[in-house]
Coordinates of C-alpha atoms in Angstrom, one line a residue:
Chain A
A136 CA 16.2 7.1 3.2
Q137 CA 12.9 6.3 4.7
S138 CA 12.3 2.9 6.2
V139 CA 9.7 1.1 8.3
A140 CA 10.3 -1.9 10.5
Q141 CA 7.7 -4.4 11.7
P142 CA 9.8 -6.5 14.1
E143 CA 7.3 -9.3 14.4
D144 CA 6.5 -11.5 11.4
Q145 CA 3.6 -13.0 13.2
V146 CA 1.5 -12.2 16.3
N147 CA -0.9 -14.6 17.9
V148 CA -3.5 -13.6 20.4
A149 CA -6.6 -15.2 21.9
E150 CA -10.0 -13.8 21.0
G151 CA -11.1 -11.1 23.5
N152 CA -7.5 -10.3 24.5
P153 CA -5.9 -7.0 23.6
L154 CA -3.6 -7.0 20.6
T155 CA -0.6 -4.9 19.7
V156 CA 1.2 -4.9 16.3
K157 CA 4.5 -3.0 16.4
C158 CA 5.9 -0.5 14.0
T159 CA 9.0 1.7 14.1
Y160 CA 10.2 4.1 11.4
S161 CA 13.2 5.9 10.3
V162 CA 12.8 9.2 8.4
S163 CA 14.3 12.6 8.0
G164 CA 11.5 15.0 8.6
N165 CA 8.0 14.8 10.1
P166 CA 6.2 11.7 8.9
Y167 CA 2.7 10.8 8.0
L168 CA 2.0 7.3 9.3
F169 CA -0.5 4.8 8.2
W170 CA -1.8 1.3 9.0
Y171 CA -3.4 -0.9 6.3
V172 CA -4.9 -4.4 6.5
Q173 CA -4.8 -7.0 3.8
Y174 CA -7.1 -10.0 3.7
P175 CA -6.3 -13.0 1.5
N176 CA -6.7 -12.3 -2.3
R177 CA -7.8 -8.7 -1.6
G178 CA -6.2 -5.3 -1.8
L179 CA -5.0 -3.3 1.2
Q180 CA -7.7 -1.6 3.3
F181 CA -6.9 1.7 5.0
L182 CA -7.3 1.5 8.8
L183 CA -6.0 4.8 10.2
K184 CA -3.5 7.6 9.8
Y185 CA -1.5 10.0 11.9
I186 CA -0.6 13.4 10.4
T187 CA -0.5 15.8 13.3
G188 CA -2.1 16.6 16.6
D189 CA -3.3 14.0 19.2
N190 CA -0.8 11.2 19.4
L191 CA -3.6 8.6 19.8
V192 CA -5.5 8.1 16.6
K193 CA -8.6 6.0 16.2
G194 CA -9.5 4.2 13.1
S195 CA -11.8 1.6 11.5
Y196 CA -13.1 -1.6 13.2
G197 CA -12.0 -0.5 16.7
F198 CA -8.3 -0.1 16.0
E199 CA -6.2 2.7 17.3
A200 CA -2.5 3.6 17.1
E201 CA -0.2 5.7 19.2
F202 CA 2.4 7.9 17.7
N203 CA 5.5 8.2 19.8
K204 CA 8.0 10.6 18.3
S205 CA 10.8 10.0 20.8
Q206 CA 10.7 6.2 20.2
T207 CA 9.8 6.7 16.5
S208 CA 7.0 4.2 16.9
F209 CA 3.5 3.9 15.7
H210 CA 2.1 0.7 17.3
L211 CA -1.4 -0.6 16.3
K212 CA -3.7 -1.6 19.1
K213 CA -7.1 -3.0 19.8
P214 CA -8.6 -3.6 23.2
S215 CA -10.4 -6.8 22.4
A216 CA -9.4 -8.9 19.4
L217 CA -11.9 -10.7 17.2
V218 CA -11.2 -13.9 15.1
S219 CA -12.2 -11.8 12.1
D220 CA -9.2 -9.5 12.8
S221 CA -6.9 -12.3 11.5
A222 CA -5.1 -10.8 8.5
L223 CA -1.8 -9.2 7.3
Y224 CA -1.1 -5.8 8.7
F225 CA 1.1 -3.2 7.1
C226 CA 2.6 0.0 8.6
A227 CA 3.6 2.7 6.1
V228 CA 5.2 6.1 6.2
R229 CA 5.2 9.1 4.0
V230 CA 7.5 12.1 4.3
P231 CA 5.6 15.0 2.7
Q232 CA 8.5 17.5 2.8
G233 CA 9.9 17.7 -0.7
G234 CA 6.6 16.9 -2.3
S235 CA 6.9 13.1 -2.4
E236 CA 3.6 11.2 -2.1
K237 CA 5.0 7.7 -2.1
L238 CA 4.2 5.4 0.8
V239 CA 7.1 3.2 2.2
F240 CA 5.7 0.0 3.7
G241 CA 7.0 -2.4 6.3
K242 CA 7.1 -6.1 5.5
G243 CA 3.9 -6.8 7.2
T244 CA 2.8 -8.7 10.4
K245 CA 0.5 -11.7 10.2
L246 CA -2.0 -11.5 13.0
T247 CA -3.8 -14.6 14.0
V248 CA -6.6 -14.4 16.6
N249 CA -7.4 -17.8 18.0
P250 CA -11.0 -18.6 19.2
Chain B
D7 CA -17.7 5.0 -4.1
T8 CA -17.3 2.0 -6.3
G9 CA -13.7 1.6 -5.2
V10 CA -10.5 1.2 -7.2
S11 CA -10.8 -1.5 -9.9
Q12 CA -8.1 -3.3 -11.7
D13 CA -8.1 -5.4 -14.8
P14 CA -7.2 -8.2 -15.3
R15 CA -7.1 -9.8 -11.9
H16 CA -4.7 -12.4 -13.0
K17 CA -2.3 -12.6 -16.0
I18 CA 0.0 -15.4 -17.0
T19 CA 2.5 -14.7 -19.7
K20 CA 5.6 -16.1 -21.2
R21 CA 8.9 -14.5 -20.7
G22 CA 9.6 -11.9 -23.4
Q23 CA 6.0 -11.0 -24.0
N24 CA 4.5 -7.6 -23.3
V25 CA 1.6 -7.1 -20.8
T26 CA -0.6 -4.2 -20.0
F27 CA -2.7 -3.6 -16.9
R28 CA -5.5 -1.2 -16.3
C29 CA -6.5 0.7 -13.2
D30 CA -9.7 2.7 -12.8
P31 CA -9.5 5.0 -9.7
I32 CA -12.3 6.1 -7.4
S33 CA -14.2 8.8 -9.4
E34 CA -13.0 12.3 -8.8
H35 CA -9.7 11.1 -7.2
N36 CA -7.0 13.1 -9.0
R37 CA -4.1 11.1 -7.7
L38 CA -3.2 7.7 -8.9
Y39 CA -0.4 5.4 -7.7
W40 CA 1.2 2.1 -8.8
Y41 CA 2.9 -0.3 -6.4
R42 CA 4.4 -3.8 -6.8
Q43 CA 4.1 -6.4 -4.1
T44 CA 6.1 -9.6 -4.0
L45 CA 5.4 -12.6 -1.6
G46 CA 6.3 -11.8 1.9
Q47 CA 7.0 -8.1 1.3
G48 CA 5.1 -4.9 1.6
P49 CA 4.1 -3.0 -1.5
E50 CA 6.9 -1.0 -3.2
F51 CA 6.2 2.3 -4.9
L52 CA 6.5 2.5 -8.7
T53 CA 5.0 5.7 -9.9
Y54 CA 2.5 8.5 -9.2
F55 CA 0.2 10.7 -11.3
Q56 CA -1.6 13.8 -10.4
N57 CA -4.3 14.2 -13.0
E58 CA -2.5 13.2 -16.2
A59 CA 1.0 14.3 -15.1
Q60 CA 3.4 11.6 -14.0
L61 CA 5.1 13.4 -11.1
E62 CA 7.2 10.7 -9.4
K63 CA 8.9 7.6 -10.5
S64 CA 10.8 5.0 -8.6
R65 CA 14.2 3.6 -9.7
L66 CA 12.3 0.3 -9.7
L67 CA 10.6 1.5 -12.8
S68 CA 13.1 0.3 -15.4
D69 CA 13.0 1.2 -19.1
R70 CA 10.8 -1.8 -19.7
F71 CA 8.0 -0.3 -17.6
S72 CA 5.8 2.5 -18.7
A73 CA 2.7 4.0 -17.2
E74 CA 0.2 6.5 -18.6
R75 CA -2.9 8.3 -17.5
P76 CA -3.8 10.1 -20.7
K77 CA -7.0 11.8 -19.6
G78 CA -6.5 12.0 -15.9
S79 CA -8.9 9.2 -15.3
F80 CA -7.9 5.5 -15.8
S81 CA -4.2 4.5 -16.0
T82 CA -2.3 1.7 -17.7
L83 CA 0.9 0.1 -16.7
E84 CA 2.8 -1.7 -19.5
I85 CA 5.7 -4.1 -19.0
Q86 CA 7.7 -4.9 -22.1
R87 CA 9.8 -8.0 -22.6
T88 CA 8.7 -9.5 -19.3
E89 CA 11.1 -11.4 -17.1
Q90 CA 10.5 -14.0 -14.4
G91 CA 11.5 -11.4 -11.9
D92 CA 8.5 -9.3 -12.9
S93 CA 6.2 -11.9 -11.3
A94 CA 4.4 -10.0 -8.6
M95 CA 1.1 -8.4 -7.5
Y96 CA 0.7 -5.0 -9.1
L97 CA -1.4 -2.7 -7.0
C98 CA -3.1 0.5 -8.0
A99 CA -4.3 3.1 -5.5
S100 CA -6.0 6.5 -5.7
S101 CA -6.4 9.5 -3.5
T102 CA -7.6 13.0 -3.1
N103 CA -6.0 15.7 -1.0
R104 CA -7.0 13.7 2.1
V105 CA -3.6 11.9 2.1
E106 CA -4.7 8.3 2.6
Q107 CA -4.5 6.1 -0.5
Y108 CA -7.2 3.6 -1.4
F109 CA -6.0 0.4 -3.0
G110 CA -7.6 -1.8 -5.6
P111 CA -7.6 -5.6 -5.5
G112 CA -4.4 -5.9 -7.6
T113 CA -3.3 -7.7 -10.8
R114 CA -1.3 -10.9 -10.1
L115 CA 1.3 -11.4 -12.9
T116 CA 3.0 -14.7 -13.4
V117 CA 5.8 -14.9 -15.9
T118 CA 6.6 -18.4 -17.0

């Protein structure tokens, strides 16, 4: 069974500092990996994805993520955090082998950027 | 793109009543997905359509749940004989062949 773990329920960083939100996954097969962000009372917004190729992927709003196959991780990063980055972040995985299109999400990490 | 829209945004119903939610995907997106999200959890997959065909269903989708996409455009999710455990945010998403799914704002269901 596929699963995603976000080991930190909450991450606090100061504005201007780098941020990292951690994600590890467990799948059989080669995964597609995603990061989404959810602001209060709003739906999930797509940030970035990894399918194949370069392990470092860049996405919206200056976010990037690094795929590490040996550590089965896909951590989200940003060099300089903004207060407006404060939100709930979800990592998700999809295993396309077998034709499934469902996303399996982690429980989410609440990011707070302090001014 | 006008984005994925969902109606209603909020629904309060009494236990035992039936409810129906609607999702309008981004135009020309042939794939449509339903998820359920409870407080403190990530979204959980319910079902998936490609055009009008329902191709994948989760075991979470009990007999009381039914989803349709009759013309391959909008979709409806019906819950019959609602239970308090059905209280959740119901999210709809759509996609093309580009893999990433785009989510709507959700319908928050409260069963009293």
